[in-house]
């Protein structure tokens, strides 16, 4: 018996002993009707071939291991970025349980969100009563300052009209007539979580700027010197938004972060559960209409929001998840240009330190081949950083990337000598990536937690950058934007490179002549 | 906090009743009336816990519940390892449930096993408008080409399927015929059906009955020689290896486990189960349906058991052995004796650290009652419990066999209620899910996820009990809980004597 009170063995070791191994072998042989091991091996080898890749890429209907989620997740993520705002998702309740779990597993934080819990009768008669009761209950129980409504695919398929439903709910007294209930239709069968982010944010701004669904006067824009910033759907929102605020303050710019969820996803453990924390105040959200300009850090998270803002008379500027030297330069110069403020020496020194670090370590990264997958902007930002490190982002795959993204990626590759052998793969999934890694191997893979399956199957070491990251802790607290964020990404990549070199050179008496103490 | 030692049962009951009244005050009148039926204080001797259950969750209250899809794909079908389970509909459902339930299995993933892959039809607008059946046909073809060693396919319906009128049954039949009788199972587990995961379990059970069992004729021979000692483990999802640390005990007592439902399970095991002499049922809630069906159709008796904590394990081993001859009965005693020293050592080590500690639970399936014995074996006391998606038969079992007089009972608890209850009762430990974990830890209350074992486990069986004890100890006695208050905030501000 392997178990003991002295040294408790859990699943990591318990099942490796002979008792369990024998048991599992018998189970398989006797009862599982297993495939011939030779056949399993043959198929496993076949899945590594160019022939398999061709069949795999010919898929038209099946998706296997996609790197995207659905719209309402993004809507919830954006909504909690406003002061004391409760996201309310109209439709089936299981969806909300999923969004909350997903966000909690990534941030290791509570995630508060309610559902209108629609069931069969609502499918037949519509979910109006669920909305009426739901808003009243949420308002009374959780005392929000705003309830931001989005939809699951169920409510979208049956065609529930949020605008009318919210109006009726207010007439029925669910919430006060002047209580803010912005909304966005977020069908899961259109786009992905980045689309949902976009729709929800646009819905909130539209609510405040354009007369609160016909219940108030539209805001008259009175331009001021402020700059709005939109982070987009971002697993690093905690670290990134705080870094952005620091940069704004160094430049002396007055700013509004729209959908600032950096605090609500990073609350202290001090005896109090803060269901709401931080966030863009509703007043700031409304007054953001007066800003001089709005900057989006992620173009594909704000495809509808930015034109909406531009229509209100502001300059809008979009970046693609700026990581590294040049992307940060461009971001800072845009801030400087718009605000008329000089970039302070302190940031120039930070820039110099990042360039210094890249120069110090360049020899280890130069020429290394990478595969990247993730949201379209994240892929772009990381690929651009790799190119300036002299590395080659050979495969860049975005399940929720489209044709325009592909063209933009290819243009980026075309702009660098290190991008000549690189390709962008829009709309593909991680089973496609598996074929790419077998048939055109690279040195490292960058992606979210699910990349570990690719690491296991193909042996490509995984550098975890993306969303979700479930199996490593706390990285979301550190920025990847700004020069300091670039430094964090650099170190993350370097650590993996050095770990791999050490792993490959530590066989005593065989390879350990290269097991160097200085690298 | 050891409330029981400082308060009489009468005081506890009065306090709990007052607490219920207090939380109900936050609700609008109609909601308060509905929620009042789900909250109660257990009275010893009553046949159930005095709460209504398995009713619709109320909109907007922050229920912890999931949906029928979660019950079918996430719980019952997902762990069957050699079949491919298509999350049929938009991308999200499959994405959020991808690999998160820790149903351990052995196999070559992507080649002959598929549990931790996310197969989805990733519905787009055109699939909603024109229907998804054609896409499903193509998906099955592509699966057959790219994953040739799959032993079967299930179609796990997401909400839109039932709303747009797709005929997944017709597609399944046609494709099954085309692929030589291949097992292809349509499952109508759309998320809007029913009130929780629970209906999804039932629908998934029925799908096994209709699309797996009905293909197996009662005369058909199993691929192995039957013995009088063949049993099937029903309702163990092998979370962190639970079914394995259970199976080993059954085998050690002389039984032969011919199937696991559904953790580390295979289609062949499902098909062979009607040949079992006894079905042993762990998670009654999610698999009583198929157990009853096998009893009716194949005459297989079933027996509920509980492998959490030594007291219940001993009771269960003897209960199971009671269905067999002396050889097995002796085997059960041999197993009990073999593990007694381990049990003694675990209790000697951990009980002194956990004695008198109080626990509040809110979980799904069997756990709101099944784990109580394991806590009690460690000298702990469960002072509040509730089911995410239980039915009245769960509350009956809870009242009759598990909870103590005065225990606070909360069915389908809302976020608000649970926070208030924990805030007022101040238990030493809360056991619930990922959505609750960080809420209570922020409040400074030790917590263990009791769905996923907080990434530990197994917790079943004797081997699991040692891990359970270790984990509860490390949660409650972690030094971090003494540091949640900043020291300068703990002490009252010193008075400025000189200024007076």
PDB file of C-alpha atoms in Angstrom, chain A residues 1-12 14-15 19-20 23-24 27-28 30-33 35 39-40 43-44 46-47 52 55-56 58-71 73 86 88 92-102 104-105 108-121 123 129-131 133-138 140-143 153-154 157-158 188-191 266-275 399 430-431 434 450 453 456-457, chain B residues 26-28 30-31 56-67 69-70 81 90-93 95-98 100 102 104 106 108-112 116-125 128 135 138-139 142-143 145-151 159-160 163-164 191-196 199 223-224 240-241 244-245 247-248 251 256-258 260 264 266 268-269 338-339 342 345-346 349-350 414-416 419 434-435 438-439 441-444 455-458 463 466-467 470 481 484-485:
ATOM      1  CA  UNK A   1       0.000   0.000   0.000  1.00  0.00           C
ATOM      2  CA  UNK A   2       1.695   3.210  -1.144  1.00  0.00           C
ATOM      3  CA  UNK A   3      -0.429   5.632   0.859  1.00  0.00           C
ATOM      4  CA  UNK A   4       0.697   6.806   4.284  1.00  0.00           C
ATOM      5  CA  UNK A   5      -0.198   9.519   6.745  1.00  0.00           C
ATOM      6  CA  UNK A   6       3.447  10.494   6.988  1.00  0.00           C
ATOM      7  CA  UNK A   7       3.866  11.170   3.311  1.00  0.00           C
ATOM      8  CA  UNK A   8       0.482  11.625   1.710  1.00  0.00           C
ATOM      9  CA  UNK A   9       0.532  10.797  -1.987  1.00  0.00           C
ATOM     10  CA  UNK A  10      -2.009  12.501  -4.202  1.00  0.00           C
ATOM     11  CA  UNK A  11      -2.781  12.044  -7.896  1.00  0.00           C
ATOM     12  CA  UNK A  12       0.679  13.130  -8.963  1.00  0.00           C
ATOM     13  CA  UNK A  14      -0.400   7.713  -6.108  1.00  0.00           C
ATOM     14  CA  UNK A  15      -1.342   6.013  -9.353  1.00  0.00           C
ATOM     15  CA  UNK A  19      -0.949  -1.720  -7.507  1.00  0.00           C
ATOM     16  CA  UNK A  20      -2.674   0.936  -9.558  1.00  0.00           C
ATOM     17  CA  UNK A  23      -5.265  -2.442 -12.034  1.00  0.00           C
ATOM     18  CA  UNK A  24      -5.368   0.036 -14.921  1.00  0.00           C
ATOM     19  CA  UNK A  27      -9.058  -2.624 -16.912  1.00  0.00           C
ATOM     20  CA  UNK A  28      -7.844  -1.698 -20.334  1.00  0.00           C
ATOM     21  CA  UNK A  30     -10.299  -6.813 -20.173  1.00  0.00           C
ATOM     22  CA  UNK A  31     -12.989  -4.192 -20.505  1.00  0.00           C
ATOM     23  CA  UNK A  32     -12.105  -1.243 -22.690  1.00  0.00           C
ATOM     24  CA  UNK A  33     -12.008  -3.069 -26.009  1.00  0.00           C
ATOM     25  CA  UNK A  35      -7.308  -0.519 -30.071  1.00  0.00           C
ATOM     26  CA  UNK A  39      -2.518   0.816 -34.768  1.00  0.00           C
ATOM     27  CA  UNK A  40      -2.595   3.637 -32.206  1.00  0.00           C
ATOM     28  CA  UNK A  43      -2.255   6.723 -36.453  1.00  0.00           C
ATOM     29  CA  UNK A  44      -0.270   8.862 -34.062  1.00  0.00           C
ATOM     30  CA  UNK A  46       0.193   9.587 -39.415  1.00  0.00           C
ATOM     31  CA  UNK A  47      -1.197  12.703 -37.673  1.00  0.00           C
ATOM     32  CA  UNK A  52      -2.612  14.570 -42.499  1.00  0.00           C
ATOM     33  CA  UNK A  55      -6.702  16.724 -44.721  1.00  0.00           C
ATOM     34  CA  UNK A  56      -6.719  18.693 -41.495  1.00  0.00           C
ATOM     35  CA  UNK A  58      -9.322  20.853 -45.693  1.00  0.00           C
ATOM     36  CA  UNK A  59     -11.795  20.776 -42.796  1.00  0.00           C
ATOM     37  CA  UNK A  60     -14.865  22.869 -43.551  1.00  0.00           C
ATOM     38  CA  UNK A  61     -17.253  22.150 -40.728  1.00  0.00           C
ATOM     39  CA  UNK A  62     -15.482  20.732 -37.683  1.00  0.00           C
ATOM     40  CA  UNK A  63     -13.619  22.904 -35.173  1.00  0.00           C
ATOM     41  CA  UNK A  64     -11.204  21.236 -32.763  1.00  0.00           C
ATOM     42  CA  UNK A  65      -9.645  23.146 -29.875  1.00  0.00           C
ATOM     43  CA  UNK A  66     -10.499  26.696 -30.940  1.00  0.00           C
ATOM     44  CA  UNK A  67      -8.685  29.638 -29.408  1.00  0.00           C
ATOM     45  CA  UNK A  68     -11.717  31.826 -28.891  1.00  0.00           C
ATOM     46  CA  UNK A  69     -14.759  32.093 -26.651  1.00  0.00           C
ATOM     47  CA  UNK A  70     -18.187  33.601 -27.221  1.00  0.00           C
ATOM     48  CA  UNK A  71     -19.474  37.176 -27.188  1.00  0.00           C
ATOM     49  CA  UNK A  73     -17.795  36.614 -22.003  1.00  0.00           C
ATOM     50  CA  UNK A  86     -23.426  44.299 -12.324  1.00  0.00           C
ATOM     51  CA  UNK A  88     -26.755  40.883 -16.375  1.00  0.00           C
ATOM     52  CA  UNK A  92     -30.006  30.609 -20.138  1.00  0.00           C
ATOM     53  CA  UNK A  93     -28.369  30.590 -16.730  1.00  0.00           C
ATOM     54  CA  UNK A  94     -25.692  27.989 -17.393  1.00  0.00           C
ATOM     55  CA  UNK A  95     -23.817  30.451 -19.591  1.00  0.00           C
ATOM     56  CA  UNK A  96     -23.300  32.822 -16.691  1.00  0.00           C
ATOM     57  CA  UNK A  97     -21.976  30.021 -14.519  1.00  0.00           C
ATOM     58  CA  UNK A  98     -19.461  29.380 -17.297  1.00  0.00           C
ATOM     59  CA  UNK A  99     -18.318  33.006 -17.706  1.00  0.00           C
ATOM     60  CA  UNK A 100     -17.883  33.435 -13.983  1.00  0.00           C
ATOM     61  CA  UNK A 101     -15.896  30.214 -13.675  1.00  0.00           C
ATOM     62  CA  UNK A 102     -13.750  31.057 -16.683  1.00  0.00           C
ATOM     63  CA  UNK A 104     -12.253  33.257 -11.864  1.00  0.00           C
ATOM     64  CA  UNK A 105      -9.956  30.490 -13.055  1.00  0.00           C
ATOM     65  CA  UNK A 108      -8.043  33.810  -9.280  1.00  0.00           C
ATOM     66  CA  UNK A 109     -10.644  36.374  -8.291  1.00  0.00           C
ATOM     67  CA  UNK A 110     -14.399  36.416  -7.706  1.00  0.00           C
ATOM     68  CA  UNK A 111     -16.465  37.208 -10.781  1.00  0.00           C
ATOM     69  CA  UNK A 112     -19.936  38.571 -10.149  1.00  0.00           C
ATOM     70  CA  UNK A 113     -22.587  38.371 -12.812  1.00  0.00           C
ATOM     71  CA  UNK A 114     -26.263  37.444 -12.920  1.00  0.00           C
ATOM     72  CA  UNK A 115     -28.515  35.657 -15.382  1.00  0.00           C
ATOM     73  CA  UNK A 116     -32.172  36.067 -16.198  1.00  0.00           C
ATOM     74  CA  UNK A 117     -32.421  32.254 -15.952  1.00  0.00           C
ATOM     75  CA  UNK A 118     -34.620  31.644 -18.979  1.00  0.00           C
ATOM     76  CA  UNK A 119     -36.039  28.130 -19.384  1.00  0.00           C
ATOM     77  CA  UNK A 120     -38.467  26.319 -21.712  1.00  0.00           C
ATOM     78  CA  UNK A 121     -41.407  28.610 -21.059  1.00  0.00           C
ATOM     79  CA  UNK A 123     -38.184  29.948 -25.035  1.00  0.00           C
ATOM     80  CA  UNK A 129     -40.889  38.374 -17.364  1.00  0.00           C
ATOM     81  CA  UNK A 130     -37.392  37.081 -16.651  1.00  0.00           C
ATOM     82  CA  UNK A 131     -36.070  40.538 -17.417  1.00  0.00           C
ATOM     83  CA  UNK A 133     -38.087  40.014 -12.251  1.00  0.00           C
ATOM     84  CA  UNK A 134     -34.380  39.733 -12.806  1.00  0.00           C
ATOM     85  CA  UNK A 135     -33.674  43.431 -12.882  1.00  0.00           C
ATOM     86  CA  UNK A 136     -35.769  43.978  -9.757  1.00  0.00           C
ATOM     87  CA  UNK A 137     -33.988  41.206  -7.867  1.00  0.00           C
ATOM     88  CA  UNK A 138     -30.493  42.243  -8.912  1.00  0.00           C
ATOM     89  CA  UNK A 140     -32.442  45.051  -4.610  1.00  0.00           C
ATOM     90  CA  UNK A 141     -29.921  42.382  -3.706  1.00  0.00           C
ATOM     91  CA  UNK A 142     -26.661  43.691  -5.071  1.00  0.00           C
ATOM     92  CA  UNK A 143     -27.229  47.452  -4.976  1.00  0.00           C
ATOM     93  CA  UNK A 153     -27.514  32.852 -27.903  1.00  0.00           C
ATOM     94  CA  UNK A 154     -30.827  31.514 -26.590  1.00  0.00           C
ATOM     95  CA  UNK A 157     -32.352  32.988 -31.387  1.00  0.00           C
ATOM     96  CA  UNK A 158     -35.835  33.705 -30.055  1.00  0.00           C
ATOM     97  CA  UNK A 188     -22.598  33.813 -29.459  1.00  0.00           C
ATOM     98  CA  UNK A 189     -22.891  32.740 -33.101  1.00  0.00           C
ATOM     99  CA  UNK A 190     -21.335  35.967 -34.354  1.00  0.00           C
ATOM    100  CA  UNK A 191     -17.678  36.822 -33.797  1.00  0.00           C
ATOM    101  CA  UNK A 266      -7.338  42.322  -8.206  1.00  0.00           C
ATOM    102  CA  UNK A 267      -9.037  42.882  -4.873  1.00  0.00           C
ATOM    103  CA  UNK A 268      -7.171  42.435  -1.596  1.00  0.00           C
ATOM    104  CA  UNK A 269      -7.721  39.631   0.890  1.00  0.00           C
ATOM    105  CA  UNK A 270      -8.303  41.612   4.041  1.00  0.00           C
ATOM    106  CA  UNK A 271     -11.520  40.226   5.456  1.00  0.00           C
ATOM    107  CA  UNK A 272     -13.865  42.021   3.101  1.00  0.00           C
ATOM    108  CA  UNK A 273     -15.329  40.743  -0.155  1.00  0.00           C
ATOM    109  CA  UNK A 274     -15.626  43.616  -2.592  1.00  0.00           C
ATOM    110  CA  UNK A 275     -18.176  42.667  -5.163  1.00  0.00           C
ATOM    111  CA  UNK A 399      -9.197  31.562 -34.479  1.00  0.00           C
ATOM    112  CA  UNK A 430      -5.263  24.502 -32.305  1.00  0.00           C
ATOM    113  CA  UNK A 431      -5.676  21.209 -34.120  1.00  0.00           C
ATOM    114  CA  UNK A 434      -0.741  20.858 -34.170  1.00  0.00           C
ATOM    115  CA  UNK A 450      -4.374  25.105 -23.765  1.00  0.00           C
ATOM    116  CA  UNK A 453      -1.557  20.017 -25.054  1.00  0.00           C
ATOM    117  CA  UNK A 456       2.896  17.575 -24.874  1.00  0.00           C
ATOM    118  CA  UNK A 457       2.091  16.287 -28.366  1.00  0.00           C
TER     119      UNK A 457
ATOM    120  CA  UNK B  26     -33.369  41.967   0.946  1.00  0.00           C
ATOM    121  CA  UNK B  27     -35.674  40.481  -1.676  1.00  0.00           C
ATOM    122  CA  UNK B  28     -38.715  41.979  -3.351  1.00  0.00           C
ATOM    123  CA  UNK B  30     -42.505  37.885  -4.529  1.00  0.00           C
ATOM    124  CA  UNK B  31     -38.917  36.674  -4.546  1.00  0.00           C
ATOM    125  CA  UNK B  56     -36.593  27.124 -11.334  1.00  0.00           C
ATOM    126  CA  UNK B  57     -33.904  29.513 -10.215  1.00  0.00           C
ATOM    127  CA  UNK B  58     -35.110  33.054  -9.838  1.00  0.00           C
ATOM    128  CA  UNK B  59     -33.863  35.567 -12.426  1.00  0.00           C
ATOM    129  CA  UNK B  60     -31.207  38.002 -11.318  1.00  0.00           C
ATOM    130  CA  UNK B  61     -30.303  36.463  -7.951  1.00  0.00           C
ATOM    131  CA  UNK B  62     -26.929  35.002  -8.928  1.00  0.00           C
ATOM    132  CA  UNK B  63     -27.692  31.316  -8.763  1.00  0.00           C
ATOM    133  CA  UNK B  64     -24.673  29.055  -8.706  1.00  0.00           C
ATOM    134  CA  UNK B  65     -26.359  26.539 -10.998  1.00  0.00           C
ATOM    135  CA  UNK B  66     -25.431  25.548 -14.510  1.00  0.00           C
ATOM    136  CA  UNK B  67     -27.491  24.027 -17.298  1.00  0.00           C
ATOM    137  CA  UNK B  69     -25.664  20.852 -21.340  1.00  0.00           C
ATOM    138  CA  UNK B  70     -23.293  21.047 -18.371  1.00  0.00           C
ATOM    139  CA  UNK B  81     -12.883   8.634 -23.311  1.00  0.00           C
ATOM    140  CA  UNK B  90     -21.877  28.164 -30.769  1.00  0.00           C
ATOM    141  CA  UNK B  91     -18.312  27.974 -29.515  1.00  0.00           C
ATOM    142  CA  UNK B  92     -18.666  29.086 -25.898  1.00  0.00           C
ATOM    143  CA  UNK B  93     -20.205  26.111 -24.076  1.00  0.00           C
ATOM    144  CA  UNK B  95     -14.815  26.280 -24.560  1.00  0.00           C
ATOM    145  CA  UNK B  96     -15.751  27.036 -20.963  1.00  0.00           C
ATOM    146  CA  UNK B  97     -16.144  23.353 -20.116  1.00  0.00           C
ATOM    147  CA  UNK B  98     -12.949  22.284 -21.885  1.00  0.00           C
ATOM    148  CA  UNK B 100     -12.009  21.913 -16.442  1.00  0.00           C
ATOM    149  CA  UNK B 102     -10.519  16.873 -14.160  1.00  0.00           C
ATOM    150  CA  UNK B 104      -8.831  11.584 -15.326  1.00  0.00           C
ATOM    151  CA  UNK B 106      -5.551   6.898 -19.509  1.00  0.00           C
ATOM    152  CA  UNK B 108      -3.476   8.654 -26.165  1.00  0.00           C
ATOM    153  CA  UNK B 109      -5.285  11.955 -26.417  1.00  0.00           C
ATOM    154  CA  UNK B 110      -6.312  12.924 -29.922  1.00  0.00           C
ATOM    155  CA  UNK B 111      -5.647   9.408 -31.241  1.00  0.00           C
ATOM    156  CA  UNK B 112      -7.702   6.891 -29.257  1.00  0.00           C
ATOM    157  CA  UNK B 116      -9.555  16.873 -23.161  1.00  0.00           C
ATOM    158  CA  UNK B 117     -10.256  17.938 -26.717  1.00  0.00           C
ATOM    159  CA  UNK B 118     -12.856  20.562 -27.579  1.00  0.00           C
ATOM    160  CA  UNK B 119     -14.900  19.455 -30.581  1.00  0.00           C
ATOM    161  CA  UNK B 120     -17.403  22.111 -31.573  1.00  0.00           C
ATOM    162  CA  UNK B 121     -19.553  22.928 -34.565  1.00  0.00           C
ATOM    163  CA  UNK B 122     -18.833  26.614 -33.827  1.00  0.00           C
ATOM    164  CA  UNK B 123     -22.195  27.806 -35.130  1.00  0.00           C
ATOM    165  CA  UNK B 124     -22.254  30.950 -37.213  1.00  0.00           C
ATOM    166  CA  UNK B 125     -25.248  33.083 -38.086  1.00  0.00           C
ATOM    167  CA  UNK B 128     -28.842  29.481 -37.089  1.00  0.00           C
ATOM    168  CA  UNK B 135     -22.964  21.026 -41.021  1.00  0.00           C
ATOM    169  CA  UNK B 138     -20.023  17.120 -42.586  1.00  0.00           C
ATOM    170  CA  UNK B 139     -18.580  17.295 -39.079  1.00  0.00           C
ATOM    171  CA  UNK B 142     -14.500  14.983 -40.933  1.00  0.00           C
ATOM    172  CA  UNK B 143     -14.258  13.309 -37.542  1.00  0.00           C
ATOM    173  CA  UNK B 145     -11.456  10.961 -41.506  1.00  0.00           C
ATOM    174  CA  UNK B 146      -9.219  12.774 -39.023  1.00  0.00           C
ATOM    175  CA  UNK B 147      -9.908  10.729 -35.876  1.00  0.00           C
ATOM    176  CA  UNK B 148     -10.353   7.231 -37.270  1.00  0.00           C
ATOM    177  CA  UNK B 149      -9.858   5.439 -33.944  1.00  0.00           C
ATOM    178  CA  UNK B 150     -12.840   7.021 -32.241  1.00  0.00           C
ATOM    179  CA  UNK B 151     -15.295   4.413 -31.038  1.00  0.00           C
ATOM    180  CA  UNK B 159     -29.426  26.053 -26.695  1.00  0.00           C
ATOM    181  CA  UNK B 160     -30.001  26.938 -30.360  1.00  0.00           C
ATOM    182  CA  UNK B 163     -34.914  26.368 -30.976  1.00  0.00           C
ATOM    183  CA  UNK B 164     -34.119  26.204 -34.676  1.00  0.00           C
ATOM    184  CA  UNK B 191     -29.147  24.568 -21.824  1.00  0.00           C
ATOM    185  CA  UNK B 192     -32.583  26.083 -21.437  1.00  0.00           C
ATOM    186  CA  UNK B 193     -34.163  22.712 -20.634  1.00  0.00           C
ATOM    187  CA  UNK B 194     -35.086  22.132 -17.029  1.00  0.00           C
ATOM    188  CA  UNK B 195     -33.894  24.149 -14.074  1.00  0.00           C
ATOM    189  CA  UNK B 196     -30.272  23.082 -13.642  1.00  0.00           C
ATOM    190  CA  UNK B 199     -32.189  17.482 -16.224  1.00  0.00           C
ATOM    191  CA  UNK B 223     -16.254  -9.855 -24.740  1.00  0.00           C
ATOM    192  CA  UNK B 224     -15.163 -11.352 -21.423  1.00  0.00           C
ATOM    193  CA  UNK B 240      -8.492  13.500  -9.636  1.00  0.00           C
ATOM    194  CA  UNK B 241      -8.672   9.689  -9.903  1.00  0.00           C
ATOM    195  CA  UNK B 244      -9.487   4.448  -9.392  1.00  0.00           C
ATOM    196  CA  UNK B 245      -9.068   4.742  -5.633  1.00  0.00           C
ATOM    197  CA  UNK B 247     -12.090   0.470  -7.887  1.00  0.00           C
ATOM    198  CA  UNK B 248      -8.996  -0.796  -6.145  1.00  0.00           C
ATOM    199  CA  UNK B 251     -11.205  -5.462  -6.555  1.00  0.00           C
ATOM    200  CA  UNK B 256     -14.517  -7.569 -10.552  1.00  0.00           C
ATOM    201  CA  UNK B 257     -15.302  -4.120 -11.892  1.00  0.00           C
ATOM    202  CA  UNK B 258     -16.452  -4.508 -15.483  1.00  0.00           C
ATOM    203  CA  UNK B 260     -16.786   2.657 -14.868  1.00  0.00           C
ATOM    204  CA  UNK B 264     -12.131   6.792 -17.394  1.00  0.00           C
ATOM    205  CA  UNK B 266     -15.285   3.599 -22.555  1.00  0.00           C
ATOM    206  CA  UNK B 268     -17.324  -0.986 -24.413  1.00  0.00           C
ATOM    207  CA  UNK B 269     -17.822  -0.587 -20.674  1.00  0.00           C
ATOM    208  CA  UNK B 338      -5.809  -3.863   5.812  1.00  0.00           C
ATOM    209  CA  UNK B 339      -6.503  -0.161   5.728  1.00  0.00           C
ATOM    210  CA  UNK B 342      -3.690   3.884   7.566  1.00  0.00           C
ATOM    211  CA  UNK B 345      -2.494   7.075  11.366  1.00  0.00           C
ATOM    212  CA  UNK B 346      -4.350   9.682   9.313  1.00  0.00           C
ATOM    213  CA  UNK B 349      -2.146  13.008  12.628  1.00  0.00           C
ATOM    214  CA  UNK B 350      -4.947  15.288  11.471  1.00  0.00           C
ATOM    215  CA  UNK B 414     -27.961  32.719  -4.075  1.00  0.00           C
ATOM    216  CA  UNK B 415     -24.665  34.555  -3.928  1.00  0.00           C
ATOM    217  CA  UNK B 416     -26.143  37.046  -1.503  1.00  0.00           C
ATOM    218  CA  UNK B 419     -22.209  35.414   1.773  1.00  0.00           C
ATOM    219  CA  UNK B 434     -14.718  28.001  -8.144  1.00  0.00           C
ATOM    220  CA  UNK B 435     -17.250  30.849  -8.296  1.00  0.00           C
ATOM    221  CA  UNK B 438     -12.384  33.709  -3.932  1.00  0.00           C
ATOM    222  CA  UNK B 439     -15.416  35.414  -2.419  1.00  0.00           C
ATOM    223  CA  UNK B 441     -11.094  33.733   0.792  1.00  0.00           C
ATOM    224  CA  UNK B 442     -11.340  37.510   0.459  1.00  0.00           C
ATOM    225  CA  UNK B 443     -13.446  37.402   3.605  1.00  0.00           C
ATOM    226  CA  UNK B 444     -10.613  35.558   5.284  1.00  0.00           C
ATOM    227  CA  UNK B 455      -6.918  20.453  -8.238  1.00  0.00           C
ATOM    228  CA  UNK B 456      -5.989  17.769  -5.691  1.00  0.00           C
ATOM    229  CA  UNK B 457      -7.526  14.335  -5.104  1.00  0.00           C
ATOM    230  CA  UNK B 458      -8.542  11.644  -5.272  1.00  0.00           C
ATOM    231  CA  UNK B 463      -6.118   6.473  -0.263  1.00  0.00           C
ATOM    232  CA  UNK B 466      -5.526  10.676   3.547  1.00  0.00           C
ATOM    233  CA  UNK B 467      -5.444  13.344   0.847  1.00  0.00           C
ATOM    234  CA  UNK B 470      -4.219  16.679   4.426  1.00  0.00           C
ATOM    235  CA  UNK B 481      -5.374  33.360   7.439  1.00  0.00           C
ATOM    236  CA  UNK B 484      -5.591  39.021   6.521  1.00  0.00           C
ATOM    237  CA  UNK B 485      -5.852  42.011   8.852  1.00  0.00           C
TER     238      UNK B 485
END
